[in-house]
């Protein structure tokens, strides 16, 4: 499994939000994309996940050109994402949030029949996924009434239910308490270790990124200014200049 | 493998009530009152006719809830499909056959086909755009009645529709009509409740809740919205077909935006997305409309006020009120002994 991004560009009016970005996400790696505000991280993310179409360049997944695929097609191909602002089905029970994704993966979205046994298997699987992210015992709570940290975990659980090969997380630690950040960070490492999911993270918390990542891509003004393992990025002059305020200590 | 990681947040204790009791209770009450109605209004044929109209209204309300309640798409022009069914079935029975078993399925199939084509464009739109386009569609259908007035009778309406037959037997008695309409309502209601439990029905709710997330878990939101739209149009056209055969005539009023507004009010009054609620909403509205309008010409003012009140005070509609009363009753009984 590799995700190859080649010469990807996207313009908004006169602004090149993403300018000729090339990088490769390796199998089972945790790959972070960082950069100052407005560097084009989220745009790049949206280009990969099908929320936006690129002007130039291509994205290939396992050698298949997936450029411009719709989100639902990408989901079935094994590319899942989570959202910067937690995106769940708030009015539905926690377990149903995950069950929806399980059914979708099983190709049941248009099914007008589902046997009791099949539905039971779906619920059982959903329960296991919830346990994996620490939501066991909360299956029947309305998703919107979960605490913030749990909602983020549920967002990740929904993504996991798709059995993705790669999971893209848009600022998974944003707006969380210190304790919750640690928990989500631990969850991310475990997912990679236990499930072998490659994880792409767009993140502001540079300290956490340095600890978690196998590889880091640093963007500024839509371009990649540095790429490498954390030890290399830490010493990179261009990166130090990009982060003038010195909040770059790990 | 299954490692659980405890979050450092307080556990939430708001358990989701998944009780089906209120649904079941409402359903049984409706079934019993409805099914036995002809037996206790024997002395009052007018009341039975009014009840028949209420049942037809309930089917239309159900059809709109299939769309709006399931996917969140708000239609301001649902009368388009009701009127489409009424006019097409009326024309078929005049020019082709009075056999319901033939013309009703034909009408539904035609409505579904047209709805699939129109809907393919409509469901790409969201929110206000969708609502305005549905309104425009119903106005186009309305205008078509006048354009094709040599066929449709234009302003005078479509008259002289022959007595409908069911498997060759003329359906004439008002009791028979009532039970027929009521049977269709119960089957449609059962179907809508069943759909809610299927993967399709649950995926619809996902679209209503969070369309963006739904597409990112692999739900083809456009296709599923279109399915809902076609089902909804098909059921509305069935209601229209039953109306014209029962009533013996149809006027362009059934396609007027006011009719669309009424259908929407049935659903809001009963409770959007509750399936059973809109059925009650439609029945209540039909009876109130008759009795209030016989007292005062300004009945619409009172209905407008009621509508505003419902939207502000009880956005869950009648069904929402019923459910909260039930919940209070239940907890009250649990605490005080």
Coordinates of C-alpha atoms in Angstrom, one line a residue, chain A residues 37-213:
Chain A
X37 CA -1.5 28.7 9.0
X38 CA -2.4 29.1 5.3
X39 CA 0.4 26.8 4.2
X40 CA -2.1 24.7 2.2
X41 CA -2.3 21.7 4.4
X42 CA -6.0 21.4 4.6
X43 CA -6.4 22.1 0.8
X44 CA -3.9 19.3 0.1
X45 CA -5.9 17.1 2.4
X46 CA -9.1 18.0 0.6
X47 CA -7.5 17.2 -2.8
X48 CA -6.4 13.8 -1.6
X49 CA -9.8 12.9 0.0
X50 CA -11.9 14.0 -3.0
X51 CA -13.5 17.0 -1.3
X52 CA -11.8 19.2 -3.9
X53 CA -10.6 18.5 -7.5
X54 CA -7.0 19.4 -8.3
X55 CA -6.1 21.7 -11.2
X56 CA -3.0 19.7 -12.0
X57 CA -1.2 16.6 -10.8
X58 CA -2.4 13.2 -9.8
X59 CA -2.9 11.0 -6.8
X60 CA -2.3 7.2 -7.1
X61 CA -3.2 4.6 -4.6
X62 CA -1.5 1.2 -5.0
X63 CA -0.7 2.2 -8.5
X64 CA -4.3 3.1 -9.4
X65 CA -5.0 6.7 -10.4
X66 CA -7.6 7.9 -7.9
X67 CA -7.4 11.6 -8.8
X68 CA -10.8 13.3 -8.6
X69 CA -12.6 10.2 -7.1
X70 CA -15.7 11.0 -5.1
X71 CA -15.5 10.6 -1.3
X72 CA -17.8 7.5 -1.4
X73 CA -15.7 5.8 -4.0
X74 CA -12.5 6.5 -2.0
X75 CA -14.2 5.1 1.1
X76 CA -14.9 1.8 -0.6
X77 CA -11.3 1.7 -1.9
X78 CA -10.0 1.9 1.6
X79 CA -9.3 5.6 2.2
X80 CA -11.0 7.0 5.2
X81 CA -10.8 10.4 6.8
X82 CA -11.7 12.2 10.0
X83 CA -12.6 15.8 10.3
X84 CA -11.1 18.9 11.9
X85 CA -14.5 19.7 13.4
X86 CA -15.6 16.3 14.7
X87 CA -18.1 15.0 12.2
X88 CA -20.5 12.3 13.6
X89 CA -24.2 11.6 13.4
X90 CA -25.2 13.4 16.5
X91 CA -28.8 12.4 16.9
X92 CA -28.2 8.7 16.4
X93 CA -27.0 6.3 19.1
X94 CA -23.2 5.8 19.3
X95 CA -23.4 2.2 18.0
X96 CA -25.5 3.2 15.0
X97 CA -22.8 5.8 14.0
X98 CA -20.3 2.9 13.5
X99 CA -22.9 0.4 12.2
X100 CA -23.7 2.8 9.4
X101 CA -20.1 2.6 8.2
X102 CA -20.0 -1.2 8.7
X103 CA -23.1 -1.6 6.5
X104 CA -21.6 0.8 4.0
X105 CA -18.4 -1.3 3.8
X106 CA -20.5 -4.4 3.3
X107 CA -22.2 -2.8 0.4
X108 CA -25.7 -2.7 2.0
X109 CA -26.5 1.0 1.6
X110 CA -29.3 0.4 -0.9
X111 CA -30.5 -2.9 0.7
X112 CA -34.1 -3.1 1.6
X113 CA -33.7 -6.3 3.4
X114 CA -31.3 -7.3 6.2
X115 CA -31.7 -10.6 8.1
X116 CA -31.7 -10.6 11.9
X117 CA -28.5 -12.6 11.9
X118 CA -26.8 -10.1 9.6
X119 CA -27.9 -7.1 11.6
X120 CA -26.7 -8.9 14.8
X121 CA -23.3 -9.5 13.2
X122 CA -23.1 -5.8 12.2
X123 CA -23.9 -4.7 15.7
X124 CA -21.3 -7.2 17.1
X125 CA -18.6 -5.8 14.8
X126 CA -19.6 -2.3 15.7
X127 CA -19.3 -3.1 19.4
X128 CA -15.8 -4.4 18.8
X129 CA -14.7 -1.3 17.0
X130 CA -16.1 0.9 19.7
X131 CA -14.2 -1.1 22.3
X132 CA -11.0 -0.5 20.4
X133 CA -11.3 3.3 20.7
X134 CA -12.5 3.1 24.3
X135 CA -16.2 3.7 23.8
X136 CA -17.4 0.3 25.2
X137 CA -20.3 0.8 27.5
X138 CA -21.5 3.9 25.7
X139 CA -23.1 2.1 22.7
X140 CA -26.6 3.4 23.3
X141 CA -25.9 7.0 24.2
X142 CA -26.9 9.7 21.8
X143 CA -23.7 10.5 20.0
X144 CA -24.1 14.2 20.4
X145 CA -24.2 14.0 24.1
X146 CA -20.8 12.3 24.4
X147 CA -18.0 14.4 25.8
X148 CA -15.8 16.1 23.2
X149 CA -12.9 13.7 23.5
X150 CA -15.3 10.7 23.1
X151 CA -16.8 12.3 20.0
X152 CA -13.4 12.6 18.4
X153 CA -12.8 8.9 19.3
X154 CA -16.2 8.1 17.7
X155 CA -15.2 10.0 14.6
X156 CA -12.1 7.8 14.4
X157 CA -14.2 4.6 15.1
X158 CA -16.5 5.5 12.1
X159 CA -13.4 5.7 9.9
X160 CA -12.0 2.4 11.3
X161 CA -15.3 0.6 10.5
X162 CA -14.5 1.1 6.8
X163 CA -11.4 -1.1 7.4
X164 CA -9.3 1.5 5.7
X165 CA -5.7 0.9 4.5
X166 CA -5.0 4.6 5.0
X167 CA -6.7 7.0 7.3
X168 CA -6.4 10.8 6.9
X169 CA -6.9 12.8 10.0
X170 CA -7.5 16.5 9.8
X171 CA -6.1 18.0 13.1
X172 CA -7.1 15.1 15.3
X173 CA -5.9 17.0 18.4
X174 CA -7.4 20.4 17.7
X175 CA -9.4 21.9 20.6
X176 CA -8.8 19.1 23.0
X177 CA -7.6 19.1 26.6
X178 CA -4.1 17.9 27.4
X179 CA -5.3 14.6 28.7
X180 CA -7.5 13.9 25.7
X181 CA -4.6 14.8 23.3
X182 CA -2.5 12.2 24.9
X183 CA -5.2 9.7 24.6
X184 CA -5.9 10.3 21.0
X185 CA -2.2 10.3 20.3
X186 CA -1.9 6.9 21.9
X187 CA -4.9 5.7 19.9
X188 CA -3.2 6.8 16.7
X189 CA 0.0 4.9 17.4
X190 CA -2.0 1.8 18.4
X191 CA -4.1 1.8 15.3
X192 CA -1.0 1.7 13.2
X193 CA 0.6 -1.0 15.3
X194 CA -2.5 -3.2 15.8
X195 CA -4.3 -2.7 12.5
X196 CA -1.5 -1.7 10.2
X197 CA -3.3 1.4 9.0
X198 CA -1.2 4.1 7.4
X199 CA -2.1 7.4 9.0
X200 CA -1.8 10.8 7.5
X201 CA -2.1 13.6 10.0
X202 CA -2.5 17.3 9.5
X203 CA -1.6 18.9 12.8
X204 CA -0.7 22.1 14.5
X205 CA 0.7 20.5 17.7
X206 CA 4.3 20.3 16.5
X207 CA 5.5 18.7 19.7
X208 CA 3.1 15.8 19.3
X209 CA 3.9 15.5 15.6
X210 CA 7.6 15.1 16.4
X211 CA 6.8 12.3 18.8
X212 CA 4.3 10.4 16.7
X213 CA 5.5 10.6 13.1

